[in-house]
Every structure is written in structure tokens, then in C-alpha cells.
CSV table of C-alpha atoms in Angstrom, one decimal:
chain,number,residue,atom,x,y,z
X,1,MET,CA,5.5,51.2,22.8
X,2,SER,CA,4.9,52.0,26.6
X,3,ALA,CA,7.8,51.2,28.8
X,4,VAL,CA,6.9,50.8,32.2
X,5,VAL,CA,7.9,48.5,35.3
X,6,VAL,CA,4.7,47.1,37.2
X,7,THR,CA,6.0,46.5,41.0
X,8,ASP,CA,2.3,44.6,42.5
X,9,ILE,CA,1.6,42.3,40.7
X,10,ALA,CA,-1.1,39.7,42.6
X,11,ARG,CA,0.4,35.7,42.6
X,12,PRO,CA,-1.5,32.5,43.3
X,13,ASP,CA,-1.4,30.1,45.7
X,14,PRO,CA,1.9,29.5,46.4
X,15,ASP,CA,0.7,25.7,47.6
X,16,VAL,CA,-1.4,25.4,43.8
X,17,VAL,CA,1.5,26.3,42.0
X,18,ALA,CA,3.9,23.8,43.8
X,19,ALA,CA,1.5,21.3,42.8
X,20,LEU,CA,0.8,22.5,39.5
X,21,GLY,CA,4.1,21.9,39.3
X,22,GLU,CA,3.7,18.2,40.4
X,23,HIS,CA,1.2,16.9,37.6
X,24,GLY,CA,3.1,18.2,35.0
X,25,VAL,CA,2.7,19.9,31.3
X,26,ALA,CA,0.4,17.1,30.0
X,27,THR,CA,-1.7,16.5,32.5
X,28,VAL,CA,-2.2,20.5,33.1
X,29,HIS,CA,-3.3,20.3,29.4
X,30,GLU,CA,-5.6,17.6,29.6
X,31,ALA,CA,-7.5,18.6,32.4
X,32,MET,CA,-7.6,22.4,31.5
X,33,GLY,CA,-9.1,21.7,28.0
X,34,ARG,CA,-6.2,21.5,25.8
X,35,CYS,CA,-5.6,25.0,25.9
X,36,GLY,CA,-2.4,27.3,27.1
X,37,LEU,CA,0.3,25.7,25.2
X,38,ALA,CA,3.2,27.1,24.1
X,39,GLY,CA,4.1,26.2,20.7
X,40,PRO,CA,6.7,23.4,20.2
X,41,GLY,CA,9.1,26.3,19.4
X,42,ILE,CA,10.4,26.7,23.0
X,43,ARG,CA,12.0,24.3,24.2
X,44,PRO,CA,13.8,22.9,27.1
X,45,VAL,CA,18.0,23.1,27.4
X,46,GLN,CA,18.1,20.7,29.6
X,47,GLU,CA,16.4,17.5,30.4
X,48,GLY,CA,14.1,15.9,33.2
X,49,ALA,CA,13.7,19.6,35.0
X,50,ARG,CA,9.9,19.7,36.0
X,51,VAL,CA,9.0,23.3,37.3
X,52,ALA,CA,5.8,26.2,38.1
X,53,GLY,CA,6.2,29.1,39.0
X,54,SER,CA,4.2,32.4,39.2
X,55,ALA,CA,5.1,34.5,35.9
X,56,VAL,CA,6.7,38.1,36.0
X,57,THR,CA,7.3,39.3,32.5
X,58,VAL,CA,9.6,40.8,30.3
X,59,LEU,CA,8.5,42.6,26.9
X,60,SER,CA,11.6,43.7,25.7
X,61,TRP,CA,13.6,45.3,22.0
X,62,PRO,CA,14.9,42.3,19.9
X,63,GLY,CA,18.6,41.9,20.7
X,64,ASP,CA,18.0,44.4,24.0
X,65,ASN,CA,18.3,42.7,27.2
X,66,LEU,CA,17.5,45.3,29.5
X,67,MET,CA,14.2,45.1,30.5
X,68,ILE,CA,15.1,41.7,31.7
X,69,HIS,CA,17.7,44.2,33.9
X,70,ALA,CA,15.2,45.4,35.4
X,71,ALA,CA,12.8,42.2,36.1
X,72,VAL,CA,15.4,40.5,38.2
X,73,GLU,CA,14.5,43.0,41.0
X,74,GLN,CA,11.0,42.4,40.6
X,75,CYS,CA,11.5,38.8,40.8
X,76,ARG,CA,10.3,36.7,44.1
X,77,ASP,CA,10.7,33.2,45.5
X,78,GLY,CA,8.5,30.4,43.6
X,79,ASP,CA,8.6,33.4,40.8
X,80,LEU,CA,9.5,32.3,37.1
X,81,LEU,CA,11.0,34.9,34.5
X,82,VAL,CA,9.1,34.7,30.8
X,83,VAL,CA,10.8,36.9,28.2
X,84,THR,CA,10.2,37.8,24.9
X,85,THR,CA,10.5,40.9,22.7
X,86,THR,CA,8.4,42.9,20.3
X,87,SER,CA,9.4,41.0,17.2
X,88,PRO,CA,11.2,38.0,16.7
X,89,SER,CA,15.1,37.6,18.0
X,90,SER,CA,17.6,35.0,18.7
X,91,ASP,CA,19.9,36.8,20.1
X,92,GLY,CA,21.6,35.2,23.1
X,93,ALA,CA,19.8,37.5,25.5
X,94,PHE,CA,19.8,35.6,28.4
X,95,GLY,CA,23.0,33.7,30.3
X,96,GLU,CA,24.8,32.1,33.3
X,97,LEU,CA,25.0,36.0,34.9
X,98,PHE,CA,21.2,36.2,34.8
X,99,ALA,CA,20.4,32.9,36.3
X,100,THR,CA,23.1,33.3,39.4
X,101,ALA,CA,21.2,36.3,40.0
X,102,LEU,CA,17.5,34.2,39.6
X,103,HIS,CA,18.6,31.3,41.6
X,104,ALA,CA,19.7,34.0,44.3
X,105,ARG,CA,16.3,35.3,44.5
X,106,GLY,CA,14.8,32.1,44.8
X,107,VAL,CA,13.4,32.0,41.0
X,108,ARG,CA,12.2,28.7,39.1
X,109,GLY,CA,13.4,28.8,35.9
X,110,LEU,CA,12.9,30.7,33.1
X,111,VAL,CA,10.6,30.7,29.9
X,112,THR,CA,12.0,33.0,26.4
X,113,THR,CA,11.3,33.1,23.5
X,114,THR,CA,15.3,34.5,22.8
X,115,GLY,CA,18.1,33.0,22.5
X,116,VAL,CA,19.9,32.0,25.3
X,117,ARG,CA,23.4,30.9,25.7
X,118,ASP,CA,26.0,29.6,28.9
X,119,VAL,CA,24.0,27.0,27.8
X,120,ALA,CA,26.7,24.4,29.9
X,121,ASP,CA,26.6,26.3,32.4
X,122,LEU,CA,23.0,26.9,33.4
X,123,ARG,CA,23.1,22.9,32.8
X,124,ALA,CA,25.5,22.4,35.5
X,125,MET,CA,24.1,24.8,38.1
X,126,GLY,CA,20.8,23.0,37.4
X,127,PHE,CA,19.1,26.6,36.5
X,128,PRO,CA,16.1,25.1,34.3
X,129,VAL,CA,15.8,27.1,30.5
X,130,TRP,CA,13.0,26.6,27.8
X,131,SER,CA,14.1,29.1,25.0
X,132,GLY,CA,13.5,29.7,21.6
X,133,ALA,CA,17.4,29.3,20.6
X,134,ILE,CA,20.8,28.8,21.4
X,135,SER,CA,22.9,32.2,20.6
X,136,ALA,CA,26.0,33.4,21.7
X,137,GLN,CA,25.2,36.7,20.0
X,138,GLY,CA,25.6,39.3,22.6
X,139,THR,CA,23.2,41.8,23.4
X,140,VAL,CA,22.8,45.7,23.9
X,141,LYS,CA,21.6,47.9,27.5
X,142,ALA,CA,19.5,50.5,25.9
X,143,THR,CA,16.1,50.4,24.7
X,144,PRO,CA,13.0,50.8,27.1
X,145,GLY,CA,10.7,47.6,27.4
X,146,SER,CA,8.1,46.8,30.1
X,147,VAL,CA,8.4,44.5,32.7
X,148,ASN,CA,5.0,42.8,34.4
X,149,VAL,CA,2.7,43.1,31.8
X,150,ALA,CA,0.7,40.8,29.2
X,151,VAL,CA,3.3,39.7,26.6
X,152,VAL,CA,2.4,36.5,23.7
X,153,VAL,CA,4.7,33.2,24.1
X,154,GLY,CA,4.3,30.6,21.4
X,155,GLY,CA,1.0,32.2,20.8
X,156,VAL,CA,-0.4,32.2,23.9
X,157,VAL,CA,-1.4,35.2,26.1
X,158,VAL,CA,0.8,35.1,29.6
X,159,ARG,CA,-0.2,37.8,32.5
X,160,PRO,CA,2.2,38.8,35.2
X,161,GLY,CA,0.8,36.2,37.9
X,162,ASP,CA,-0.7,33.9,35.9
X,163,VAL,CA,1.1,29.6,36.4
X,164,VAL,CA,3.3,28.9,34.2
X,165,VAL,CA,4.5,25.4,34.1
X,166,ALA,CA,6.8,23.8,32.1
X,167,ASP,CA,8.7,20.3,31.5
X,168,ASP,CA,10.4,17.6,28.7
X,169,ASP,CA,6.7,18.3,27.0
X,170,GLY,CA,6.8,22.5,26.6
X,171,VAL,CA,5.6,25.0,28.1
X,172,LEU,CA,1.6,25.6,30.0
X,173,CYS,CA,0.2,28.7,31.0
X,174,VAL,CA,-2.6,28.6,33.7
X,175,PRO,CA,-4.6,31.7,34.3
X,176,ARG,CA,-3.7,32.9,37.7
X,177,GLU,CA,-7.6,33.2,38.6
X,178,ASP,CA,-8.2,29.2,37.1
X,179,ALA,CA,-5.7,27.9,38.8
X,180,GLU,CA,-6.9,26.2,41.7
X,181,ALA,CA,-9.9,24.8,39.5
X,182,VAL,CA,-7.1,23.5,37.0
X,183,LEU,CA,-5.4,22.1,40.0
X,184,ALA,CA,-8.9,20.1,41.6
X,185,ALA,CA,-9.4,19.0,37.8
X,186,SER,CA,-5.5,17.5,37.0
X,187,ARG,CA,-6.1,15.5,40.4
X,188,ALA,CA,-9.1,13.6,39.0
X,189,ARG,CA,-7.5,13.4,35.5
X,190,ALA,CA,-4.2,11.8,37.7
X,191,THR,CA,-6.5,9.5,39.7
X,192,LYS,CA,-8.3,8.5,36.4
X,193,GLU,CA,-4.7,7.6,34.5
X,194,ALA,CA,-3.6,5.9,37.9
X,195,ALA,CA,-6.7,3.8,37.7
X,196,ASP,CA,-6.4,3.1,33.5
X,197,ARG,CA,-2.4,2.2,34.6
X,198,ALA,CA,-3.2,-0.4,36.4
X,199,ALA,CA,-6.1,-1.6,34.5
X,200,TYR,CA,-3.7,-2.0,31.4
X,201,ARG,CA,-0.9,-3.7,33.4
X,202,ALA,CA,-3.6,-6.1,34.2
X,203,GLY,CA,-3.8,-7.1,30.6
X,204,ALA,CA,-7.1,-4.7,30.0
X,205,LEU,CA,-7.1,-3.1,26.8
X,206,SER,CA,-7.5,0.5,26.2
X,207,LEU,CA,-10.7,-0.3,23.3
X,208,ASP,CA,-12.6,-1.6,26.1
X,209,ARG,CA,-11.7,0.4,29.2
X,210,LYS,CA,-12.9,3.3,27.2
X,211,GLY,CA,-15.9,2.4,25.1
X,212,LEU,CA,-14.0,2.3,21.6
X,213,ARG,CA,-15.2,-1.0,19.8
X,214,ARG,CA,-18.0,1.4,19.2
X,215,SER,CA,-16.8,4.4,18.1
X,216,LEU,CA,-14.8,1.9,15.5
X,217,ALA,CA,-17.5,0.6,15.0
X,218,ASP,CA,-19.8,3.6,14.2
X,219,LEU,CA,-17.3,5.6,12.0
X,220,GLY,CA,-17.3,1.9,9.5
X,221,VAL,CA,-14.0,0.1,10.5
X,222,ARG,CA,-14.3,-3.6,10.2
X,223,TYR,CA,-12.4,-6.4,11.1
X,224,VAL,CA,-11.6,-8.9,8.6
X,225,THR,CA,-9.3,-11.8,7.9
X,226,GLN,CA,-5.9,-11.5,5.7
X,227,ALA,CA,-8.1,-13.4,3.7
X,228,GLU,CA,-11.0,-10.9,3.1
X,229,HIS,CA,-9.1,-8.3,2.7
X,230,ARG,CA,-6.9,-9.6,-0.1
X,231,ASP,CA,-10.4,-10.6,-1.9
X,232,ASP,CA,-11.2,-6.8,-0.8
X,233,GLY,CA,-8.7,-5.5,-2.9
X,234,ARG,CA,-9.3,-7.3,-5.5
């Protein structure tokens, strides 16, 4: 594995990043065609957090957090640190001291396929984390890796400078070059959902609003009485 620290990554418009974060994972995921969602194995260690940031990525050796130390220096205000390893590892490679250093640099949070520890402290300080495991198992600082290279998180490729959105529903990656178009689609979807919400509050049915009665009929679904259903079963 080539060991590099890339120092001059391109970052997206921070206003676009912030707006995507306001829409949240589910809306943005649907708006971008149901792609970019990391697998369900990456879970929040807190409840209610919703963040978005520009990805600073780390590729580390299992059981080694040396490259996280190197990545802290590359982080800026508005970034979100994304960490994975060359093969699966659940060791607690990240804790409260890292979070303290990242918080001081304006980093929005952490997404990692590895384990994290000091979870009570992370929650208390309000530093959002999404991780593959929670583990007190310590790590060493002995093996080279890379910072700001493309990594794979939950089956999704995350490149440095991509927009990462994370909340209680999971973690989503929006390619940097698509961020503005995805934001426009997210706004359109949010407008549509607001109209649907108002209609449902007024008593409308989704079957009618979405034109699903014809779909049911085309698929052969029939409406019958209970007596008719019993007769069909004889």
C-alpha cells in the first residue's frame, strides 16, 4: 500500500454542504437516485445528531491509529473525518482526545468502519460519531497508511472533498462534483413532501395522491368482501 498524505484537496461550497445537511440522509438519498448510502453496519453512537461535512479520508492498518494523528493536521472547519482500514477491524482507534483535537479545528464529526471508545465522553461533548463498533480495545501507532485518498465505507467509495451527510438514518456520500445538482433535487423533493404532508393531515390517502390504485389493479390486486375472501379459500 502506498503511504501518502495529500495536503491540497478540493472542497465543496460550504453553503451547499450545510444545506445538504439540513435535508438529512433519507431525503438526499432519494433525491440522488437512491445511491451513495453506506451499509447499515455504520451506526450512530448518539441520537439526534445531523451533520454534513467535506470528507477528509484516512486509510489505516487494522489496530493502528497512526494515520488518524496525521489526518488531524489536514482537517479544517467544516470537514468530516472518514476512517477505514485495509482489512476489517473493530479496535477502538478513536476516542475523546481525538474528538477534542478535531472539535478545536471545527470538524463536524467522524465516520469510521472501526471501533470507537470513550463513548460517554463523546456524547457529553456533543461530538457526533458513526462507527462500525464500540470497543475499548486499544491500538498502536506503528504502521504507515494514507490520508486523503479514496476509501470504501460500507460499500460506498468516499473521496476526499466529497460531501458526507450523517444522521440517525445512517451515512451518505454525495460526490463533490454532484453536490449542487443533488441539493437542487433535494429541495424539490422537500417541497413535494411538504405538499404531501399537508394533504395527509387533511385526510388524503397516499393511494390517491400517488395514483397507486391503478398500480394495484394492473398488478391484479382485487378488493373483495370478507365473505368473498372466505369463498375464494374453499
